[in-house]
PDB file of C-alpha atoms in Angstrom:
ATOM      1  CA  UNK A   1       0.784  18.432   1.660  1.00 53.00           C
ATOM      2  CA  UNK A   2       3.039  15.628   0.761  1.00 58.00           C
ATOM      3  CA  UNK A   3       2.150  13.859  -2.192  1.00 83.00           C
ATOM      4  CA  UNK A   4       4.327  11.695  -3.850  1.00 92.00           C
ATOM      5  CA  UNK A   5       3.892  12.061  -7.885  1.00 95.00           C
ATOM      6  CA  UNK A   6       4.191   8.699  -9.834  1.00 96.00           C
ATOM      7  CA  UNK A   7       5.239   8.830 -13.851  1.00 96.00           C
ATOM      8  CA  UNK A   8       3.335   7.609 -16.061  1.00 97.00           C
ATOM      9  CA  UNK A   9      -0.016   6.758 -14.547  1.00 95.00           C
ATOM     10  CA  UNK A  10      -0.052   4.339 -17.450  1.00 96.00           C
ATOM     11  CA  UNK A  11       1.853   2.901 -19.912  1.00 97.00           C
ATOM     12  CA  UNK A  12       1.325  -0.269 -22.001  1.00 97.00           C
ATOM     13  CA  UNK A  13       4.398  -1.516 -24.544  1.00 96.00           C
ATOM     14  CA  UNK A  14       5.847  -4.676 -26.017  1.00 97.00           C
ATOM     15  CA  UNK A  15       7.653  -7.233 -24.716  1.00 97.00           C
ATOM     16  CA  UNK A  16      11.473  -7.257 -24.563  1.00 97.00           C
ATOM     17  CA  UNK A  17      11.267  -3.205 -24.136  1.00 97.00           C
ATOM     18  CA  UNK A  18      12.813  -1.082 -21.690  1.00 98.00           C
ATOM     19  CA  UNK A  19      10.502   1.148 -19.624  1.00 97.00           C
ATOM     20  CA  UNK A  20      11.590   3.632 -16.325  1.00 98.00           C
ATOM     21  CA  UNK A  21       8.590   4.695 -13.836  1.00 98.00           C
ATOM     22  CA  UNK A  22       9.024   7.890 -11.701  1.00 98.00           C
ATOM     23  CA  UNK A  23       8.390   8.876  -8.489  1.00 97.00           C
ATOM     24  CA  UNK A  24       9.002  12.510  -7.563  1.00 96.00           C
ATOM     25  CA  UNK A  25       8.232  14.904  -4.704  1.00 94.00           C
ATOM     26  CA  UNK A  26       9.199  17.799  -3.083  1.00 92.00           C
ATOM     27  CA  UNK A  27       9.590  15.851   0.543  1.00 90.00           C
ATOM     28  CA  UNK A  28      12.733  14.196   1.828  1.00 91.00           C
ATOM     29  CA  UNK A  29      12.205  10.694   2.483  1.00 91.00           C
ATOM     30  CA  UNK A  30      13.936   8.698   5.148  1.00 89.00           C
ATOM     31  CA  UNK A  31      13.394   5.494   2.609  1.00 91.00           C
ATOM     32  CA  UNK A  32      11.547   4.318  -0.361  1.00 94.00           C
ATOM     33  CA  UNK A  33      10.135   1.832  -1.092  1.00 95.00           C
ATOM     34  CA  UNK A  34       8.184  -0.013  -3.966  1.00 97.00           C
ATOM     35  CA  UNK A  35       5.406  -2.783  -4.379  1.00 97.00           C
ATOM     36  CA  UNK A  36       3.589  -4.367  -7.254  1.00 97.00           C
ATOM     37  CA  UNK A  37       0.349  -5.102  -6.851  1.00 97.00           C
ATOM     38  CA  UNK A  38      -1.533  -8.136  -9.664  1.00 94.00           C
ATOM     39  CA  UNK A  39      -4.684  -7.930  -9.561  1.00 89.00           C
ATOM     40  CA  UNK A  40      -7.147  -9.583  -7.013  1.00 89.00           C
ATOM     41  CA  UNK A  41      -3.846  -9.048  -4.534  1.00 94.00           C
ATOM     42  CA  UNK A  42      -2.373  -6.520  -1.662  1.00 96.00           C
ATOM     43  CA  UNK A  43       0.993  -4.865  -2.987  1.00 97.00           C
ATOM     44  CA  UNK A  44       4.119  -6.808  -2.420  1.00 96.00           C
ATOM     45  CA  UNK A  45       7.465  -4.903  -1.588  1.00 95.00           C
ATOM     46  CA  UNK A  46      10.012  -5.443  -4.295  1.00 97.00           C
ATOM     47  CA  UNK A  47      12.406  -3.083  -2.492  1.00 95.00           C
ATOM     48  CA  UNK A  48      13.276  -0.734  -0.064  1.00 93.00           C
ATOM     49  CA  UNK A  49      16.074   2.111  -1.041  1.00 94.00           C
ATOM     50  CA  UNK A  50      18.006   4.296   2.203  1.00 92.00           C
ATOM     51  CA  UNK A  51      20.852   6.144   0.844  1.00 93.00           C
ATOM     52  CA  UNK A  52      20.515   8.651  -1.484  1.00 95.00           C
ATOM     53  CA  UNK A  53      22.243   7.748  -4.694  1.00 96.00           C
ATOM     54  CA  UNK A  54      21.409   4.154  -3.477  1.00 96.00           C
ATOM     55  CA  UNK A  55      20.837   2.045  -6.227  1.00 97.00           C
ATOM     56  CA  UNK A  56      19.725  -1.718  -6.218  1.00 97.00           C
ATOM     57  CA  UNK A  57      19.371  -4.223  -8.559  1.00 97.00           C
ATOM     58  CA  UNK A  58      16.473  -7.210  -8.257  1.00 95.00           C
ATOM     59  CA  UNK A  59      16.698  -9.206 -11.728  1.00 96.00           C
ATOM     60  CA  UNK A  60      15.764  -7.246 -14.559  1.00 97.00           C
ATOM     61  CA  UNK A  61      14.359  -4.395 -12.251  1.00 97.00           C
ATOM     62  CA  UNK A  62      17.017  -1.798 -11.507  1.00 98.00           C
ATOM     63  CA  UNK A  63      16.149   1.417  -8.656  1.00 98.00           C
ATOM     64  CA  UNK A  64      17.561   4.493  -7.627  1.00 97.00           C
ATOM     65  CA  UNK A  65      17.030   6.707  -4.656  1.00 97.00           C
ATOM     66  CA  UNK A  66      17.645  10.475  -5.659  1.00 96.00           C
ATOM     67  CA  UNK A  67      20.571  11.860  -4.139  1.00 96.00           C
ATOM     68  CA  UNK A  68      18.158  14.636  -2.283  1.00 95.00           C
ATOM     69  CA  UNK A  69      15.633  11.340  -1.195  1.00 94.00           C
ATOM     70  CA  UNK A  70      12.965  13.335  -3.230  1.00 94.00           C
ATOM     71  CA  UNK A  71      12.720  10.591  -5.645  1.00 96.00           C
ATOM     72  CA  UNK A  72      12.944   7.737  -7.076  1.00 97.00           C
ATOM     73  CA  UNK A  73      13.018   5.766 -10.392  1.00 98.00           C
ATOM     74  CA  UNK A  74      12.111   1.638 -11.538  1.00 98.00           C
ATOM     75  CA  UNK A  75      14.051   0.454 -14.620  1.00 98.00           C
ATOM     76  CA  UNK A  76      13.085  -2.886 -16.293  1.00 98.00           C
ATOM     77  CA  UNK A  77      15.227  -4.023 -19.038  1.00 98.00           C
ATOM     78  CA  UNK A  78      13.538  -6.716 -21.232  1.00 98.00           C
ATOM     79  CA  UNK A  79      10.022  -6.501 -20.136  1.00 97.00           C
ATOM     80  CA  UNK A  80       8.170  -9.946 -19.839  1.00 97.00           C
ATOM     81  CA  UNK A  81       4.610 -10.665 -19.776  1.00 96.00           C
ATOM     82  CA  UNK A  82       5.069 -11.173 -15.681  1.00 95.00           C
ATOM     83  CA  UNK A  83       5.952  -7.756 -15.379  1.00 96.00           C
ATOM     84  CA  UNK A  84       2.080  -6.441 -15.709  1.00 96.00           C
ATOM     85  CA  UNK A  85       0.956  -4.613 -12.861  1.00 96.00           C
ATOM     86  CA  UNK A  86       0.446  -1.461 -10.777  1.00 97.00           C
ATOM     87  CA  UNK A  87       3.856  -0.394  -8.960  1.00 98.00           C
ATOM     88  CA  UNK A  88       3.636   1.730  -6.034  1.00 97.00           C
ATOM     89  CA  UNK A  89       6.534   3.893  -4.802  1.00 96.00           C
ATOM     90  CA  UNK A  90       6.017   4.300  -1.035  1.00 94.00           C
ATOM     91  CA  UNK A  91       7.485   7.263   1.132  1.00 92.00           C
ATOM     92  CA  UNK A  92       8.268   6.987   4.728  1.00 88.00           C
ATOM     93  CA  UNK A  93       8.814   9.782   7.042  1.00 80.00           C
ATOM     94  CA  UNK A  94      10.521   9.268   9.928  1.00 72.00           C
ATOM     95  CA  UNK A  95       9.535  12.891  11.416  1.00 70.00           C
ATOM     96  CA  UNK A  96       6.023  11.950  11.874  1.00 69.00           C
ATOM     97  CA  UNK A  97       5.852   8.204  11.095  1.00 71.00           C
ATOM     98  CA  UNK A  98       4.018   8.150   7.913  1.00 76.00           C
ATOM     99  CA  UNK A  99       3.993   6.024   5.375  1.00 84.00           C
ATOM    100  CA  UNK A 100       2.869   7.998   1.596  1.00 89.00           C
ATOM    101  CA  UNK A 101       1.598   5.917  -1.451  1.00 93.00           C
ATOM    102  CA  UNK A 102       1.963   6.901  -4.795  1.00 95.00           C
ATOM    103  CA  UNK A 103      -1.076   6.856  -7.323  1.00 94.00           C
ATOM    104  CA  UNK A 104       0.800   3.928  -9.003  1.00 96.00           C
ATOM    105  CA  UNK A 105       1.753   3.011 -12.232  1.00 97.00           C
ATOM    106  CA  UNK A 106      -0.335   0.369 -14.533  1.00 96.00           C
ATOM    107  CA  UNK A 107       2.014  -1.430 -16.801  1.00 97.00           C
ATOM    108  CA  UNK A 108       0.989  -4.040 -19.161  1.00 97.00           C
ATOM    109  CA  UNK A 109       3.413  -5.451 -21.418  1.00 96.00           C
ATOM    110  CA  UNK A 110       1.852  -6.928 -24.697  1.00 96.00           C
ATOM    111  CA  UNK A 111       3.012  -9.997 -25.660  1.00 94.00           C
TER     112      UNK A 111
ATOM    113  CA  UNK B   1       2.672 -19.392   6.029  1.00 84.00           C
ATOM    114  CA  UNK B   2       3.437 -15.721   6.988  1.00 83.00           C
ATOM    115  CA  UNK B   3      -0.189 -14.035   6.460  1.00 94.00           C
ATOM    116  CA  UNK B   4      -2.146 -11.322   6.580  1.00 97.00           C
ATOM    117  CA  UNK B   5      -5.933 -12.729   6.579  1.00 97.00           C
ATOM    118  CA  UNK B   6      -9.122 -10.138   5.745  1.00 97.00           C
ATOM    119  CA  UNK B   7     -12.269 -11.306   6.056  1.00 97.00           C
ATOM    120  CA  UNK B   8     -14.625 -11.123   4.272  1.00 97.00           C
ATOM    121  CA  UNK B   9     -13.028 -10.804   0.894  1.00 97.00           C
ATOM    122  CA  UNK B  10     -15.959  -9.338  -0.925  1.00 97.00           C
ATOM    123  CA  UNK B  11     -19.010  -7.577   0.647  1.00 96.00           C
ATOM    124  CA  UNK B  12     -22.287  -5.981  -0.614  1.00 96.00           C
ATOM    125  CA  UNK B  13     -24.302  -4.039   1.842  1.00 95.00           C
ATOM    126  CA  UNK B  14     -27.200  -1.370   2.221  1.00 96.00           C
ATOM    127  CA  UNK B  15     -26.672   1.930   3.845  1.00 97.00           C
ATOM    128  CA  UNK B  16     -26.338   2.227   7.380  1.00 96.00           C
ATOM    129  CA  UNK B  17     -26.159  -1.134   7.985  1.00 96.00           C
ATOM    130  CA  UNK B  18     -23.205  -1.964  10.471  1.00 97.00           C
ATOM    131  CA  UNK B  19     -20.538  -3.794   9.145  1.00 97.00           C
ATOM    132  CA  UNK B  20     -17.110  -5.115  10.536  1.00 98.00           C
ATOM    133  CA  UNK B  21     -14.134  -5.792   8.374  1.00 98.00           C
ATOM    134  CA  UNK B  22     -12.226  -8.683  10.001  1.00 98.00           C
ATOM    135  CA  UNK B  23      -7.999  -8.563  10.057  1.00 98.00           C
ATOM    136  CA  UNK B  24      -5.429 -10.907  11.279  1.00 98.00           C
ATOM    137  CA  UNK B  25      -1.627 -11.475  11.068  1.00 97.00           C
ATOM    138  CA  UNK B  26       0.612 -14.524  12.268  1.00 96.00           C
ATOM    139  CA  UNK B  27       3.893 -12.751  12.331  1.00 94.00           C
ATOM    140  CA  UNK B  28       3.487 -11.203  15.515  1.00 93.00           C
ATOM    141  CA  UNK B  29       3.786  -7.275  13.817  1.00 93.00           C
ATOM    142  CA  UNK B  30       3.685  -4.427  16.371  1.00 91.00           C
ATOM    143  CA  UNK B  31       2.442  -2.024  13.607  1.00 91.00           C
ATOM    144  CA  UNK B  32      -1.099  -2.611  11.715  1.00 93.00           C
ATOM    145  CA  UNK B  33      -2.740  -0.371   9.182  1.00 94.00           C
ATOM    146  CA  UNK B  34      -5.995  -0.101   6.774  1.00 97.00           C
ATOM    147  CA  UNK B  35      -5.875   1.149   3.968  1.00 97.00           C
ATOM    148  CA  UNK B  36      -8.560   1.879   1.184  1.00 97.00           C
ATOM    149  CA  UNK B  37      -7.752   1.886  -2.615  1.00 96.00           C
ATOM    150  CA  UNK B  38      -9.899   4.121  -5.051  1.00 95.00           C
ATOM    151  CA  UNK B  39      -9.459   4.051  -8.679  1.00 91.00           C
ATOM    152  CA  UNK B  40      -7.399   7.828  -9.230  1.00 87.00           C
ATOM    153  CA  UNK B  41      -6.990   8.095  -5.604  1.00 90.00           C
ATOM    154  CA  UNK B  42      -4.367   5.358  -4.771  1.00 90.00           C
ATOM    155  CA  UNK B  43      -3.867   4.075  -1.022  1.00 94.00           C
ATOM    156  CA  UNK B  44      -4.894   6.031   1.474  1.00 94.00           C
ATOM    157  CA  UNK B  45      -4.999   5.751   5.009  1.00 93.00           C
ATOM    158  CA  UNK B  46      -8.185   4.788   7.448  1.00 96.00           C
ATOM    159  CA  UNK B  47      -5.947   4.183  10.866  1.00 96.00           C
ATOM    160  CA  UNK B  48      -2.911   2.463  11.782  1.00 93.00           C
ATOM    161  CA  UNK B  49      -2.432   1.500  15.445  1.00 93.00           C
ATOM    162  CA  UNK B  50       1.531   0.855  16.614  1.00 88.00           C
ATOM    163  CA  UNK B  51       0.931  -1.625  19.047  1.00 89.00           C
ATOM    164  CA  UNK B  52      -2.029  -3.170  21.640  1.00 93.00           C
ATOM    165  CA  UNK B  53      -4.478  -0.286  22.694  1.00 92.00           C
ATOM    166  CA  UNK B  54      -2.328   2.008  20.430  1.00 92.00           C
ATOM    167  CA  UNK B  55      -4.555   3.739  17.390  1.00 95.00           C
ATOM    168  CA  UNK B  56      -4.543   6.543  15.653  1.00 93.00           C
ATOM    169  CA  UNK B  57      -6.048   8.443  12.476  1.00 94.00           C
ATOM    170  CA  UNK B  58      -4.988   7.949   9.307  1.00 92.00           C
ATOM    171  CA  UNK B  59      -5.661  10.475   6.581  1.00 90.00           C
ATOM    172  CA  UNK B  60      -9.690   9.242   6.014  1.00 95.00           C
ATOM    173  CA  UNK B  61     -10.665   8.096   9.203  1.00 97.00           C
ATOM    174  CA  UNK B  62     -13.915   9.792   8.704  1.00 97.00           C
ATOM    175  CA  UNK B  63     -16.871   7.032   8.950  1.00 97.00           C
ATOM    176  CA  UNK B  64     -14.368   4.276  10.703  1.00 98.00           C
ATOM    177  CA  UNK B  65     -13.703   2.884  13.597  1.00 98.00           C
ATOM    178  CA  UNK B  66     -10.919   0.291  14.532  1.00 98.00           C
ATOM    179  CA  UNK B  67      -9.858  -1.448  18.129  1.00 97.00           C
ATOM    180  CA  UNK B  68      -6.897  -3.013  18.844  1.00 97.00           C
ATOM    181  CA  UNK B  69      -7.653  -4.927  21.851  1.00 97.00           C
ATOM    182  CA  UNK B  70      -5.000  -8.199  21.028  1.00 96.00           C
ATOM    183  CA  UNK B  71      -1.786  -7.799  18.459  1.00 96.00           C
ATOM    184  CA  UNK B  72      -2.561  -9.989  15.953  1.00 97.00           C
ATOM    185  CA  UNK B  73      -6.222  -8.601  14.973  1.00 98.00           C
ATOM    186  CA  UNK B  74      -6.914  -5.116  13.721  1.00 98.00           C
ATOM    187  CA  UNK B  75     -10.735  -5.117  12.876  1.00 98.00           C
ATOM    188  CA  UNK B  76     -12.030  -1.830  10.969  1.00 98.00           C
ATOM    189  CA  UNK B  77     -15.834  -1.224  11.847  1.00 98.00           C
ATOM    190  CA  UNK B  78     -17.744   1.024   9.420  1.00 97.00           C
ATOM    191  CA  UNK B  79     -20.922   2.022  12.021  1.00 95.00           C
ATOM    192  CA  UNK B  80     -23.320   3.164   9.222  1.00 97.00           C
ATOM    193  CA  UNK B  81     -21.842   2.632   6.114  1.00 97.00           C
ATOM    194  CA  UNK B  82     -22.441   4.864   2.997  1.00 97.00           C
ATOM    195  CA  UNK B  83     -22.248   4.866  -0.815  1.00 97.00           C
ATOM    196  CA  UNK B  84     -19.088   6.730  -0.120  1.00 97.00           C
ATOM    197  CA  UNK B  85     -17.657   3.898   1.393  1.00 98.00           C
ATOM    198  CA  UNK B  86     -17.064   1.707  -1.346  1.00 98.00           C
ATOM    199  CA  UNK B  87     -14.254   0.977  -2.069  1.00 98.00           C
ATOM    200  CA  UNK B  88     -11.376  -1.578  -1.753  1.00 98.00           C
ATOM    201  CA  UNK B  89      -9.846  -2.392   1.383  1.00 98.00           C
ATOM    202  CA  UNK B  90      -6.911  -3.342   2.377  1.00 98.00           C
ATOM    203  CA  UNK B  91      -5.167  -4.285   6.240  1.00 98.00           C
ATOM    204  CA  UNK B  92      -0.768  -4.369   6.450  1.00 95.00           C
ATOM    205  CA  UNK B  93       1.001  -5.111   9.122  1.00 94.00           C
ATOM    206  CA  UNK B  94       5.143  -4.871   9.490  1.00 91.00           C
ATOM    207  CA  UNK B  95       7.178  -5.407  12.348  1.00 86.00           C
ATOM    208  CA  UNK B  96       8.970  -2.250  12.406  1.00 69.00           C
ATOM    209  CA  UNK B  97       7.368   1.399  11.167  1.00 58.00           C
ATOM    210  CA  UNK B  98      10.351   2.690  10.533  1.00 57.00           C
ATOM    211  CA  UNK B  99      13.147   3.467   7.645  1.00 55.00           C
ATOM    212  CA  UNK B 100      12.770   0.168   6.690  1.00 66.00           C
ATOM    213  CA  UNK B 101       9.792  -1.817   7.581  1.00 80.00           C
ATOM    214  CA  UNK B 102       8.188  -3.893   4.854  1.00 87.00           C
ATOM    215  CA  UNK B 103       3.932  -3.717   4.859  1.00 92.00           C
ATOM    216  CA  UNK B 104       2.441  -7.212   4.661  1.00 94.00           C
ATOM    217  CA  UNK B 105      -0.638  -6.731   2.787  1.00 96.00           C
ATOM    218  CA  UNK B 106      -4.078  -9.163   3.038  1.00 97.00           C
ATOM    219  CA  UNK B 107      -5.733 -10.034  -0.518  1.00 96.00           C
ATOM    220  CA  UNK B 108      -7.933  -6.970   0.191  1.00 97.00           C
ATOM    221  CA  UNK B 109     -11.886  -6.904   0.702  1.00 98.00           C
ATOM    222  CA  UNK B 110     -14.347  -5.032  -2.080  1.00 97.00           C
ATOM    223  CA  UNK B 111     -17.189  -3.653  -0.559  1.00 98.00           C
ATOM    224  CA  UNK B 112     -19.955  -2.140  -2.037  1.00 97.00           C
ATOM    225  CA  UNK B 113     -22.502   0.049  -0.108  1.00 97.00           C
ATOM    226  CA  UNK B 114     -25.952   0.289  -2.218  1.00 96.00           C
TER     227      UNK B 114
END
């Protein structure tokens, strides 16, 4: 089965913190990717990571691609209010074309 | 606009009454997909078809049906809908199902089967 593991299911902590979410499996992944979804919405890609080691920076948000493509990570540095949401890593397999979601993570930063 | 368009958004229904989830996209996208999202289960997919007349099973294609009979709409038919059923649905689309193909998701549709 591949399953891709996300870390922590929830977390909830003040603004200006730092915070990391983890996605981990035992697959290699051609890519990752990752979305946040607000609620009442579909999930929007933030990024996409190839390369393992690959690490990419979008504002405050900071992600790595493991250098086996088994995982991945999301830094935030300085979490604002905007930041609430569920983030979903996505797999993709090129073997058999299929896409894998993560559970997600909930984050709500408190003002 | 770029758009993925569900219709409709929210839905409440009786058992075994046929129902049709409508989905469209202006980008032209080869690839479309549905997927449902369950509190604890994340999103998991119905079908995905990779182009005209193309479809194939996701990993809960039990209960739906889908056609792709023109590129831009993707409609997911739910012949006699259950309680098991509901459950929030979303369609994607992307131009390329590959390495790196972004998903375009619609606002999703709630459905609730009584």
């Amino acid at each position: 089965t591949q399953l891709l593991e996300q870390s922590p299911q929830f977390l909830s902590i003040q603004e200006g913190e730092n915070l990391t979410v983890y996605c981990n499996s035992s697959s290699v992944f051609s890519s990752l990717q990752w979305y946040r979804q607000e609620p009442g919405e579909g999930p929007v890609l933030l990024v996409t990571v190839v390369t393992g080691g690959e690490v990419k920076k979008l504002k405050r948000l900071t992600f790595q691609f493991g250098d086996a493509r088994k995982d991945s990570s999301l830094h935030i540095t300085a979490a604002q209010t905007g930041d609430t949401g569920l983030y979903l890593c996505a797999g993709f397999m090129n073997r058999d074309d299929k896409i894998i979601f993560g559970k997600g993570t909930r984050l709500h930063i408190l003002p | 606009e770029a758009q993925v368009t569900q219709n409709p958004r929210y839905l409440i229904t009786v058992t075994g009454k046929k129902l049709t989830v409508t989905c469209s996209q202006n980008m032209n996208h080869e690839y479309m997909s549905w997927y449902r999202q369950d509190p604890g289960l994340g999103l998991r997919q119905i079908y995905y078809s990779m182009n005209v007349e193309v479809t194939d099973k996701g990993d809960v294609p039990e209960g739906y049906k889908v056609s792709r009979k023109e590129k831009r709409n993707f409609p997911l038919i739910l012949e006699s809908p259950s309680p098991n059923q509901t459950s929030l649905y979303f369609c994607a689309s992307s131009s390329l199902q590959g390495a790196t193909g972004e998903l375009f998701f619609g606002e999703g549709s709630r459905l609730t089967v009584l």
